[in-house]
Coordinates of C-alpha atoms and ligand atoms in Angstrom, one line a residue:
M1 CA 0.0 0.0 0.0
T2 CA 2.9 2.3 0.8
R3 CA 4.3 1.8 -2.6
Y4 CA 0.9 2.3 -4.2
Y5 CA 0.2 5.6 -2.4
M6 CA 3.8 6.9 -3.0
D7 CA 3.4 6.1 -6.7
R8 CA 0.3 8.2 -7.0
Y9 CA 1.7 10.9 -4.8
L10 CA 4.8 11.4 -7.0
K11 CA 3.0 10.9 -10.3
N12 CA 1.9 13.8 -12.4
Q13 CA 3.5 16.3 -10.0
T14 CA 0.7 15.6 -7.6
F15 CA 3.0 16.3 -4.6
Y16 CA 3.7 19.8 -6.1
K17 CA 0.0 20.6 -6.5
L18 CA -0.9 19.4 -3.0
Q19 CA 1.8 21.5 -1.5
S20 CA 1.5 24.6 -3.6
Q21 CA -2.3 24.8 -3.3
S22 CA -2.4 23.5 0.3
I23 CA -5.1 21.0 -0.8
I24 CA -4.5 18.5 2.0
D25 CA -2.6 18.5 5.3
N26 CA 0.4 16.3 6.1
P27 CA 0.4 13.8 3.2
D28 CA 3.6 12.4 4.7
Q29 CA 1.9 11.4 7.9
R30 CA -0.9 9.8 5.9
I31 CA 1.5 7.7 4.0
V32 CA 3.6 6.7 7.1
D33 CA 1.3 6.6 10.1
D34 CA -2.2 6.3 8.7
L35 CA -1.3 3.5 6.3
S36 CA 0.4 1.6 9.1
S37 CA -2.5 1.9 11.5
F38 CA -4.9 1.1 8.7
T39 CA -3.2 -2.2 7.8
G40 CA -2.5 -3.1 11.4
T41 CA -6.0 -2.4 12.7
A42 CA -7.7 -3.9 9.7
L43 CA -5.8 -7.2 10.2
S44 CA -6.5 -7.3 14.0
F45 CA -10.2 -6.5 13.5
S46 CA -10.6 -9.2 10.9
L47 CA -9.1 -11.7 13.3
T48 CA -11.3 -10.4 16.2
L49 CA -14.4 -10.7 14.0
F50 CA -13.5 -14.2 12.9
N51 CA -12.9 -15.3 16.5
A52 CA -16.2 -13.7 17.6
A53 CA -18.1 -15.5 14.9
V54 CA -16.6 -18.9 15.9
D55 CA -17.2 -18.2 19.5
L56 CA -20.8 -17.1 18.9
I57 CA -21.6 -20.3 17.0
S58 CA -20.1 -22.5 19.6
F59 CA -21.6 -20.9 22.7
S60 CA -25.1 -19.9 21.3
N61 CA -26.0 -23.6 21.1
I62 CA -25.1 -24.2 24.8
L63 CA -27.0 -21.1 26.1
Y64 CA -30.0 -21.6 23.8
G65 CA -30.1 -25.2 25.1
I66 CA -30.2 -24.1 28.8
Y67 CA -32.7 -21.3 28.6
P68 CA -33.7 -19.6 25.3
P69 CA -35.1 -16.4 26.8
L70 CA -31.7 -15.7 28.3
F71 CA -30.3 -15.6 24.8
V72 CA -33.0 -13.2 23.6
V73 CA -32.5 -10.9 26.6
L74 CA -28.7 -10.9 25.9
L75 CA -29.3 -10.0 22.3
I76 CA -31.6 -7.0 23.2
Y77 CA -29.2 -5.9 25.9
S78 CA -26.2 -5.8 23.5
I79 CA -28.2 -4.0 20.8
G80 CA -29.2 -1.4 23.4
G81 CA -25.6 -1.1 24.7
T82 CA -24.3 -0.7 21.2
A83 CA -26.8 2.1 20.4
I84 CA -25.9 3.9 23.6
S85 CA -22.1 3.6 23.1
V86 CA -22.5 4.9 19.5
F87 CA -24.4 7.8 20.8
L88 CA -21.9 8.5 23.6
G89 CA -18.8 8.1 21.5
K90 CA -19.9 9.7 18.2
G91 CA -17.6 12.7 18.9
L92 CA -14.6 10.4 19.2
V93 CA -14.2 10.0 15.4
T94 CA -13.8 13.7 14.8
L95 CA -11.6 14.1 17.9
N96 CA -9.3 11.2 16.7
F97 CA -9.2 12.8 13.2
L98 CA -8.2 16.1 14.6
Q99 CA -5.7 14.5 17.0
E100 CA -3.9 12.9 14.0
K101 CA -3.8 16.3 12.2
K102 CA -2.7 18.3 15.1
E103 CA 0.1 15.9 16.1
A104 CA 1.3 15.8 12.5
D105 CA 1.2 19.7 12.3
F106 CA 3.3 19.8 15.5
R107 CA 5.8 17.3 14.1
Y108 CA 6.0 19.2 10.8
G109 CA 6.8 22.4 12.8
L110 CA 9.7 20.6 14.4
V111 CA 10.9 19.3 11.0
R112 CA 10.8 22.9 9.6
V113 CA 13.0 24.1 12.5
R114 CA 15.5 21.3 11.6
E115 CA 15.4 22.1 7.9
N116 CA 15.8 25.9 8.3
A117 CA 18.1 25.7 11.3
E118 CA 20.6 28.2 9.9
S119 CA 18.1 30.8 8.9
I120 CA 16.4 30.6 12.2
A121 CA 19.7 30.8 14.1
F122 CA 20.7 33.9 12.0
Y123 CA 17.4 35.6 12.7
G124 CA 17.7 34.6 16.4
G125 CA 14.2 33.4 16.0
E126 CA 14.2 30.8 18.8
E127 CA 11.6 32.6 20.9
S128 CA 9.2 32.9 18.0
E129 CA 9.8 29.3 17.0
M130 CA 9.2 28.2 20.6
Q131 CA 5.9 30.2 20.6
L132 CA 4.8 28.8 17.3
L133 CA 5.6 25.2 18.3
L134 CA 4.0 25.6 21.7
T135 CA 0.8 26.9 20.0
R136 CA 0.8 23.7 17.8
F137 CA 1.5 21.5 20.8
K138 CA -1.1 23.2 22.9
S139 CA -3.7 22.7 20.2
A140 CA -2.8 18.9 20.1
F141 CA -2.8 18.8 23.9
E142 CA -6.2 20.4 24.2
N143 CA -7.7 18.1 21.6
L144 CA -6.2 15.2 23.5
T145 CA -7.8 16.4 26.7
Q146 CA -11.2 16.4 24.9
L147 CA -10.5 13.0 23.6
L148 CA -9.6 11.7 27.1
I149 CA -12.8 13.2 28.5
S150 CA -15.0 11.6 25.8
S151 CA -13.1 8.3 26.3
R152 CA -13.6 8.4 30.0
N153 CA -17.3 8.9 29.7
L154 CA -17.5 6.1 27.3
E155 CA -15.4 3.9 29.5
F156 CA -17.8 4.5 32.5
F157 CA -20.6 3.3 30.4
T158 CA -18.7 0.3 29.0
S159 CA -17.6 -0.9 32.4
G160 CA -21.1 -0.6 33.8
Y161 CA -22.5 -2.4 30.8
R162 CA -19.9 -5.2 31.2
Y163 CA -20.6 -5.8 35.0
V164 CA -24.2 -5.0 35.6
I165 CA -25.4 -7.9 33.5
Q166 CA -23.2 -10.4 35.2
I167 CA -25.8 -11.2 37.8
L168 CA -28.5 -12.1 35.2
P169 CA -27.5 -15.6 34.2
A170 CA -27.1 -16.8 37.8
A171 CA -30.3 -15.0 38.8
V172 CA -32.3 -16.7 36.0
V173 CA -30.8 -20.1 36.1
A174 CA -30.4 -20.6 39.9
P175 CA -34.2 -21.0 40.5
M176 CA -34.2 -23.7 37.9
Y177 CA -31.5 -25.5 39.9
F178 CA -33.4 -25.2 43.2
S179 CA -36.5 -26.6 41.5
G180 CA -34.4 -29.5 40.4
K181 CA -34.7 -28.9 36.7
I182 CA -31.0 -28.6 36.1
E183 CA -27.8 -29.7 37.8
F184 CA -25.4 -27.4 39.7
G185 CA -22.7 -27.4 37.0
V186 CA -25.2 -26.0 34.5
I187 CA -25.2 -22.6 36.4
N188 CA -21.5 -22.2 35.8
Q189 CA -21.9 -23.4 32.3
S190 CA -24.6 -20.8 31.6
V191 CA -22.6 -18.0 33.2
S192 CA -19.6 -18.9 31.0
A193 CA -21.6 -19.2 27.8
F194 CA -23.4 -16.0 28.6
N195 CA -20.2 -14.1 29.0
H196 CA -18.8 -15.4 25.8
I197 CA -21.9 -14.4 23.8
L198 CA -22.0 -11.1 25.6
G199 CA -18.4 -10.4 24.4
D200 CA -19.3 -11.4 20.9
F201 CA -22.4 -9.3 20.7
S202 CA -20.7 -6.4 22.3
L203 CA -17.8 -6.2 20.0
I204 CA -18.7 -2.6 19.0
V205 CA -19.2 -1.5 22.6
Y206 CA -15.9 -3.0 23.8
Q207 CA -13.9 -1.9 20.8
F208 CA -15.5 1.5 20.3
Q209 CA -12.4 3.5 21.0
A210 CA -10.3 1.5 18.7
L211 CA -13.0 1.6 16.1
S212 CA -13.4 5.4 16.3
A213 CA -9.6 5.8 15.8
F214 CA -9.8 3.4 12.9
S215 CA -12.6 5.4 11.3
A216 CA -10.6 8.6 11.7
V217 CA -7.7 6.8 9.9
I218 CA -10.1 5.6 7.1
N219 CA -11.4 9.2 6.7
R220 CA -7.9 10.6 6.4
L221 CA -6.9 7.9 3.9
G222 CA -10.1 8.3 2.0
E223 CA -9.6 12.0 1.7
F224 CA -6.1 11.5 0.5
D225 CA -7.2 8.8 -1.9
D226 CA -9.8 11.1 -3.5
V227 CA -7.3 13.9 -3.9
L228 CA -4.7 11.5 -5.5
D229 CA -7.4 10.1 -7.8
R230 CA -8.6 13.6 -8.9
S231 CA -5.1 14.7 -9.6
N232 CA -4.1 11.5 -11.5
S233 CA -7.5 10.9 -13.2
K234 CA -7.4 10.7 -17.0
S235 CA -11.1 11.2 -17.2
L236 CA -10.9 14.7 -15.8
P237 CA -10.6 16.8 -18.9
D238 CA -8.5 19.9 -18.7
S239 CA -10.7 22.9 -18.9
L240 CA -10.6 24.6 -22.3
E241 CA -8.9 27.4 -20.5
D242 CA -5.8 25.3 -19.8
I243 CA -2.3 25.8 -21.3
D244 CA -1.5 22.9 -23.7
I245 CA 1.9 21.4 -23.7
I246 CA 2.5 19.5 -26.9
Y247 CA 5.4 17.3 -28.0
K248 CA 6.3 16.9 -31.7
D249 CA 8.9 15.0 -33.4
F250 CA 12.1 16.9 -33.7
I251 CA 12.2 16.1 -37.4
S252 CA 9.0 18.0 -38.0
S253 CA 10.3 21.1 -36.4
P254 CA 10.4 24.2 -38.7
V255 CA 13.9 24.8 -40.0
F256 CA 15.2 28.4 -39.8
E257 CA 18.0 29.8 -41.8
S258 CA 20.4 31.4 -39.4
N259 CA 21.2 35.1 -39.4
G260 CA 22.7 36.1 -42.8
L261 CA 26.3 35.5 -41.5
T262 CA 26.3 31.7 -42.0
P263 CA 23.7 31.0 -44.6
Q264 CA 24.6 27.3 -44.9
E265 CA 23.9 26.6 -41.3
K266 CA 20.4 25.5 -40.3
H267 CA 18.8 25.6 -36.9
E268 CA 15.9 23.5 -35.9
T269 CA 13.3 24.8 -33.6
L270 CA 13.3 23.4 -30.1
L271 CA 10.4 25.2 -28.6
E272 CA 7.5 27.3 -29.7
I273 CA 5.2 29.3 -27.6
E274 CA 1.9 30.3 -29.2
N275 CA -0.5 33.0 -27.9
L276 CA 0.3 32.2 -24.3
I277 CA -1.8 34.0 -21.7
L278 CA -0.3 33.0 -18.3
K279 CA -2.2 33.3 -15.1
T280 CA -1.5 32.5 -11.5
P281 CA -3.6 29.7 -9.8
S282 CA -5.6 32.6 -8.3
E283 CA -6.3 33.8 -11.9
S284 CA -4.5 37.1 -12.0
T285 CA -2.9 37.6 -15.4
L286 CA 0.9 37.6 -15.5
I287 CA 1.8 37.5 -19.2
R288 CA -0.4 38.5 -22.1
D289 CA -0.4 36.9 -25.5
L290 CA 3.3 35.7 -25.7
S291 CA 4.5 34.1 -28.9
L292 CA 8.1 33.1 -29.5
A293 CA 10.2 30.4 -31.0
I294 CA 13.5 29.1 -29.7
K295 CA 15.8 27.5 -32.1
Q296 CA 19.0 25.6 -31.4
K297 CA 21.7 27.8 -29.9
D298 CA 19.3 30.7 -29.7
N299 CA 19.8 31.5 -26.0
L300 CA 17.1 33.6 -24.4
L301 CA 17.3 35.7 -21.3
I302 CA 14.0 36.5 -19.5
T303 CA 14.1 39.6 -17.4
G304 CA 11.6 41.9 -15.7
P305 CA 10.7 43.3 -12.3
S306 CA 10.4 41.0 -9.3
G307 CA 7.0 39.4 -9.3
S308 CA 6.3 40.0 -13.0
G309 CA 6.0 36.2 -13.7
K310 CA 9.4 35.1 -15.0
T311 CA 9.6 32.0 -12.8
S312 CA 5.9 31.4 -13.5
L313 CA 6.7 31.2 -17.2
L314 CA 9.2 28.5 -16.5
R315 CA 6.6 26.8 -14.3
A316 CA 4.2 26.8 -17.2
M317 CA 6.9 25.4 -19.5
A318 CA 7.4 22.6 -17.0
G319 CA 3.7 21.8 -16.9
L320 CA 3.5 22.8 -13.2
W321 CA 1.0 25.6 -13.9
K322 CA -1.7 25.2 -16.4
T323 CA -3.9 28.2 -15.7
G324 CA -4.2 30.4 -18.8
T325 CA -4.5 29.6 -22.5
G326 CA -2.1 29.0 -25.4
K327 CA 0.3 26.3 -26.5
I328 CA 3.8 25.4 -25.6
I329 CA 5.3 23.0 -28.2
Y330 CA 8.5 21.1 -27.7
Y331 CA 10.3 19.4 -30.5
V332 CA 11.8 16.3 -29.1
K333 CA 14.6 14.4 -30.7
E334 CA 13.6 11.2 -32.4
G335 CA 14.5 8.2 -30.2
E336 CA 14.3 10.2 -27.0
D337 CA 11.0 8.6 -26.3
T338 CA 10.5 5.9 -28.8
E339 CA 7.4 4.3 -27.3
K340 CA 5.5 7.6 -27.3
F341 CA 6.6 9.4 -30.5
S342 CA 6.0 8.1 -33.9
S343 CA 9.0 7.5 -36.1
D344 CA 6.8 8.2 -39.1
V345 CA 8.0 11.7 -40.1
N346 CA 4.8 12.4 -42.0
T347 CA 2.5 11.7 -39.1
P348 CA 4.3 12.9 -36.1
L349 CA 2.5 11.8 -33.0
I350 CA 1.4 14.6 -30.8
N351 CA 0.9 14.2 -27.1
T352 CA -0.3 16.7 -24.6
A353 CA 1.7 16.8 -21.4
R354 CA -1.1 15.2 -19.6
D355 CA -1.0 12.1 -21.8
S356 CA 2.7 12.0 -21.7
M357 CA 2.9 12.3 -18.0
E358 CA 0.3 9.6 -17.4
D359 CA 2.8 7.2 -18.9
G360 CA 4.6 6.2 -15.7
G361 CA 4.2 9.7 -14.3
K362 CA 7.5 10.9 -15.7
S363 CA 8.0 14.6 -15.8
I364 CA 8.4 16.7 -18.9
S365 CA 12.1 17.1 -18.4
R366 CA 12.7 13.4 -18.0
K367 CA 10.8 12.7 -21.3
S368 CA 12.2 15.2 -23.6
G369 CA 15.8 16.2 -23.1
I370 CA 14.8 19.4 -21.2
F371 CA 16.5 20.2 -18.0
F372 CA 15.2 22.7 -15.4
L373 CA 17.4 24.3 -12.8
P374 CA 15.1 25.7 -10.2
Q375 CA 15.7 28.9 -8.2
K376 CA 16.3 27.0 -5.0
P377 CA 19.0 24.4 -5.5
Y378 CA 17.8 21.0 -4.3
M379 CA 20.1 18.6 -2.6
V380 CA 18.9 15.0 -2.2
L381 CA 19.6 13.0 0.9
G382 CA 22.7 10.9 0.1
T383 CA 26.2 10.9 -1.2
L384 CA 27.9 13.4 -3.5
R385 CA 27.7 10.7 -6.3
Q386 CA 23.9 10.6 -5.8
Q387 CA 23.7 14.4 -6.0
L388 CA 25.5 14.3 -9.3
L389 CA 23.4 11.5 -10.8
Y390 CA 20.1 13.1 -9.7
P391 CA 17.6 13.1 -11.3
T392 CA 18.7 11.5 -14.6
W393 CA 19.9 8.3 -13.1
G394 CA 17.4 8.5 -10.2
D395 CA 17.3 4.7 -9.6
D396 CA 20.9 4.9 -8.3
V397 CA 19.9 7.5 -5.8
V398 CA 18.8 4.7 -3.4
P399 CA 21.7 2.5 -2.5
T400 CA 20.9 -1.1 -1.5
S401 CA 23.2 -2.0 1.3
D402 CA 22.2 -5.7 1.2
S403 CA 22.5 -7.5 -2.1
N404 CA 19.6 -9.8 -1.2
E405 CA 17.3 -6.8 -0.3
K406 CA 16.3 -6.2 -3.9
D407 CA 15.2 -9.8 -4.4
V408 CA 13.2 -10.0 -1.2
L409 CA 11.4 -6.7 -1.6
T410 CA 10.8 -6.8 -5.4
F411 CA 7.5 -5.0 -4.9
L412 CA 9.3 -2.0 -3.5
S413 CA 11.8 -1.6 -6.3
N414 CA 11.1 0.7 -9.1
S415 CA 10.8 -1.2 -12.3
D416 CA 10.8 1.8 -14.5
D417 CA 14.0 2.3 -16.3
M418 CA 14.4 6.0 -15.7
N419 CA 16.8 6.8 -18.5
N420 CA 18.1 4.2 -20.8
E421 CA 19.3 6.6 -23.5
L422 CA 22.2 8.0 -21.6
V423 CA 25.2 6.0 -20.5
K424 CA 25.6 6.2 -16.8
P425 CA 28.7 8.2 -15.9
E426 CA 31.6 6.4 -14.3
T427 CA 33.6 7.7 -11.3
D428 CA 36.1 9.4 -13.5
D429 CA 33.4 11.3 -15.4
L430 CA 32.0 12.5 -12.1
I431 CA 35.4 13.7 -10.9
K432 CA 35.9 15.5 -14.2
I433 CA 32.6 17.2 -14.1
L434 CA 33.2 18.4 -10.6
E435 CA 36.5 19.9 -11.8
D436 CA 34.7 21.4 -14.8
V437 CA 32.4 23.3 -12.5
R438 CA 35.3 24.2 -10.2
L439 CA 34.2 22.0 -7.3
G440 CA 37.2 19.7 -7.4
Y441 CA 38.2 20.7 -3.9
I442 CA 35.1 19.4 -2.3
L443 CA 36.1 15.9 -3.4
A444 CA 39.1 16.0 -1.1
R445 CA 36.9 17.2 1.7
F446 CA 34.0 14.8 1.5
G447 CA 34.8 12.1 -1.1
L448 CA 32.2 10.9 -3.6
D449 CA 30.5 8.3 -1.3
S450 CA 30.0 9.8 2.1
T451 CA 26.6 11.0 3.2
H452 CA 26.2 14.6 4.4
E453 CA 23.5 17.1 4.9
W454 CA 24.5 18.8 1.6
S455 CA 22.3 21.8 1.8
S456 CA 24.1 22.7 5.1
V457 CA 27.7 21.8 4.3
L458 CA 27.8 23.4 0.9
S459 CA 27.5 27.1 0.3
L460 CA 24.6 28.3 -1.9
G461 CA 27.1 29.1 -4.7
E462 CA 28.6 25.6 -4.4
Q463 CA 25.1 24.1 -4.6
Q464 CA 24.4 26.1 -7.7
R465 CA 27.6 24.8 -9.3
L466 CA 26.6 21.2 -8.3
A467 CA 23.3 21.8 -10.1
F468 CA 25.3 22.8 -13.2
A469 CA 27.3 19.6 -12.9
R470 CA 24.1 17.7 -13.0
L471 CA 23.0 19.6 -16.1
L472 CA 26.4 18.9 -17.8
L473 CA 26.1 15.2 -17.1
S474 CA 22.6 15.0 -18.5
K475 CA 23.5 16.8 -21.7
P476 CA 20.0 18.0 -22.4
Q477 CA 18.9 19.7 -25.7
L478 CA 17.3 22.6 -23.8
A479 CA 18.1 23.9 -20.3
L480 CA 15.8 26.3 -18.4
L481 CA 17.7 28.1 -15.8
D482 CA 15.9 30.1 -13.1
E483 CA 18.3 32.5 -11.5
S484 CA 20.6 29.6 -11.2
T485 CA 23.8 31.6 -11.0
S486 CA 22.4 34.2 -8.6
A487 CA 24.7 33.2 -5.7
L488 CA 27.9 33.0 -7.9
D489 CA 30.6 35.5 -8.5
E490 CA 30.8 36.8 -12.1
A491 CA 33.9 34.8 -13.0
N492 CA 32.2 31.5 -12.0
E493 CA 29.1 32.6 -13.9
V494 CA 31.0 33.2 -17.1
H495 CA 32.8 29.9 -16.7
L496 CA 29.6 27.9 -16.2
Y497 CA 27.7 29.6 -19.1
E498 CA 30.7 28.9 -21.4
K499 CA 30.7 25.3 -20.3
I500 CA 27.1 24.7 -21.1
A501 CA 27.4 26.6 -24.4
A502 CA 30.4 24.4 -25.3
E503 CA 28.3 21.3 -24.7
G504 CA 25.9 22.5 -27.3
V505 CA 23.1 23.0 -24.8
T506 CA 20.5 25.7 -25.8
Y507 CA 19.4 27.6 -22.7
I508 CA 16.7 29.9 -21.5
S509 CA 17.6 31.8 -18.4
V510 CA 15.8 34.0 -15.9
G511 CA 17.8 36.6 -14.2
H512 CA 18.3 40.2 -13.2
R513 CA 22.0 40.7 -13.7
S514 CA 23.0 42.8 -16.6
T515 CA 26.1 40.6 -17.1
L516 CA 23.9 37.8 -18.1
C517 CA 23.2 39.5 -21.5
D518 CA 26.7 38.6 -22.6
F519 CA 25.7 34.9 -22.8
H520 CA 22.4 35.3 -24.5
D521 CA 21.2 36.2 -28.0
R522 CA 17.9 37.7 -27.1
V523 CA 16.1 39.2 -24.1
L524 CA 12.5 38.8 -23.3
R525 CA 11.4 41.7 -21.1
I526 CA 8.3 41.1 -19.1
S527 CA 6.7 44.1 -17.4
A528 CA 4.1 44.2 -14.7
T529 CA 0.5 43.8 -16.0
D530 CA -1.8 46.7 -16.0
S531 CA -5.5 45.8 -15.8
N532 CA -6.5 48.8 -17.9
N533 CA -4.2 48.0 -20.7
E534 CA -4.9 44.9 -22.8
Q535 CA -1.7 45.2 -24.8
P536 CA 1.0 42.4 -24.5
N537 CA 3.2 43.2 -21.5
W538 CA 6.4 41.9 -23.1
C539 CA 8.9 42.6 -25.8
I540 CA 11.8 40.7 -27.3
E541 CA 15.1 42.5 -28.1
P542 CA 18.5 41.4 -29.3
T543 CA 21.2 41.5 -26.7
R544 CA 24.3 43.6 -27.1
R545 CA 26.1 40.4 -28.1
E546 CA 23.7 39.7 -30.9
S547 CA 23.7 43.4 -32.0
S548 CA 27.5 43.5 -32.1
L549 CA 27.5 40.3 -34.2
K550 CA 25.2 41.9 -36.8
I551 CA 27.4 45.0 -37.0
Ligands
ATP601 N1 1.1 29.5 -5.9 C1 0.8 30.8 -6.2 N2 -0.5 31.2 -6.2 C2 -0.8 32.5 -6.5 N3 0.0 33.4 -6.9 C3 1.3 33.0 -7.0 C4 1.8 31.7 -6.6 N4 3.1 31.7 -6.8 C5 3.5 32.9 -7.2 N5 2.4 33.7 -7.3 C6 2.5 35.1 -7.7 O1 2.8 35.2 -9.1 C7 3.6 36.3 -9.4 C8 4.8 36.0 -10.2 O2 5.6 35.2 -9.4 P1 7.0 34.7 -10.0 O3 7.6 33.8 -9.0 O4 6.8 34.2 -11.4 O5 7.8 36.1 -10.1 P2 9.2 36.4 -10.7 O6 9.1 37.3 -11.8 O7 10.0 35.1 -10.9 O8 9.8 37.1 -9.4 P3 11.3 37.2 -8.8 O9 12.2 37.9 -9.8 O10 11.1 37.9 -7.5 O11 11.8 35.8 -8.6 C9 3.9 37.0 -8.0 O12 3.1 38.1 -7.8 C10 3.6 35.9 -7.0 O13 3.1 36.5 -5.8

């Protein structure tokens, strides 16, 4: 079940949608704790139910044989008891549900302190953190108090229910003994049979607290399941308003003659954007009517004031945001995704991003030789080698310490071959790449195979260079760089751009620095939208480098 839920959670960028739109609380807790309680409790309840059924069949015969009315009274008593306990304990389901949520919120608060330890320490924010955490803890504690009070009331009833009835079998059967109808041993026999049947009929009363916790778990899992289904469902059509991401065969891409200087050289288009209107999820327009084409080695710089929508444009290109209209067309090299793209040049197979991503839930970048470097460098948990191989050779990110482990837990291993096009780099290649991005010195410090908290032990600039090392290893056709050199000095910035250009990677960068113009051919300037003005809020200009080439 864990594998099944994680699969759907990571498919189609569902984890991103859940997080960015705050659709559901604590999915991690649902996958770890709720699944564990669900399977454990479901198993133990099934066994209890089975035991009760066998018990009931065996002892009903005995009791019914001794005195049938006793059996009927017992049945009525347990039905009444069940109804009262359901009435008394009905609040427990909600309280258990909230308890799970509040404890998970508290735990998440502590995780955030751990993850942002340095920033909090710099701010000296211990007191505020303490207050925030105490608020969360208090909320969980108060809910637990309510839960205990409700449980106590229910427990009073359950105990009374259990003991008050004990006198009944003896009281009913004893006169029969004194009148000589039955033998003495039958009194004991009837008390024992009575108690067994009472236990079987009173399953709900005795297990009410466990059952209410179980229903809270079922509610949380059900809610999670619905959200995952909605996010992954093929049957849900994208609204007509959505941005379409389309893949076409690279061969079908329009061929452009390059700028008059080298007429014999031809450049294929890698990306076309047609009439794109980009909106935030809250529907405010960021970019109006954008159309552009990116051909090979035609590097574009996107600039504009903070908050104008530069990163959002990359989000739309990555398929993370779909709000708006228009088309984003990628021309993918033949063979990059042979099972999906027709080799027939005349009838190139077109897929929307939705269809494409349904196939094993792979992201756009994984499918089509496109590499995104996000604004916040991301360091995976693991060794330096795993940092470098991420995400292109993602199956190597999880080391198996025990060679038998894979055979035993086959259902846990990922059968998808993540990238069979590219040859996996050897140790020497990794060392060379580190030196290429001027990170050779961290090898001496950490080695390739020791595990560290990389986002703490590496500076931001080092993490950005490591991200470039990943890019260079993946050798994509097109790289989308979101302020990915913002923490670097100019010398390193120049060096990295020269490296990716030398690898023949076409790139689109987002950035504010004027020095970036030197590595790009055109600039797309986005300005803030004005609700009174329906004109496009962007323009494309050649950079100084491009202008000087023309002169
Ligand atoms: N999940 C979201 N829901 C609603 N609005 C959002 C969301 N994420 C970002 N925005 C808004 O969209 C606008 C554009 O954000 P974006 O991150 O694209 O800006 P940017 O141009 O890259 O800015 P910067 O240069 O500061 O990085 C901002 O006004 C931001 O507040």
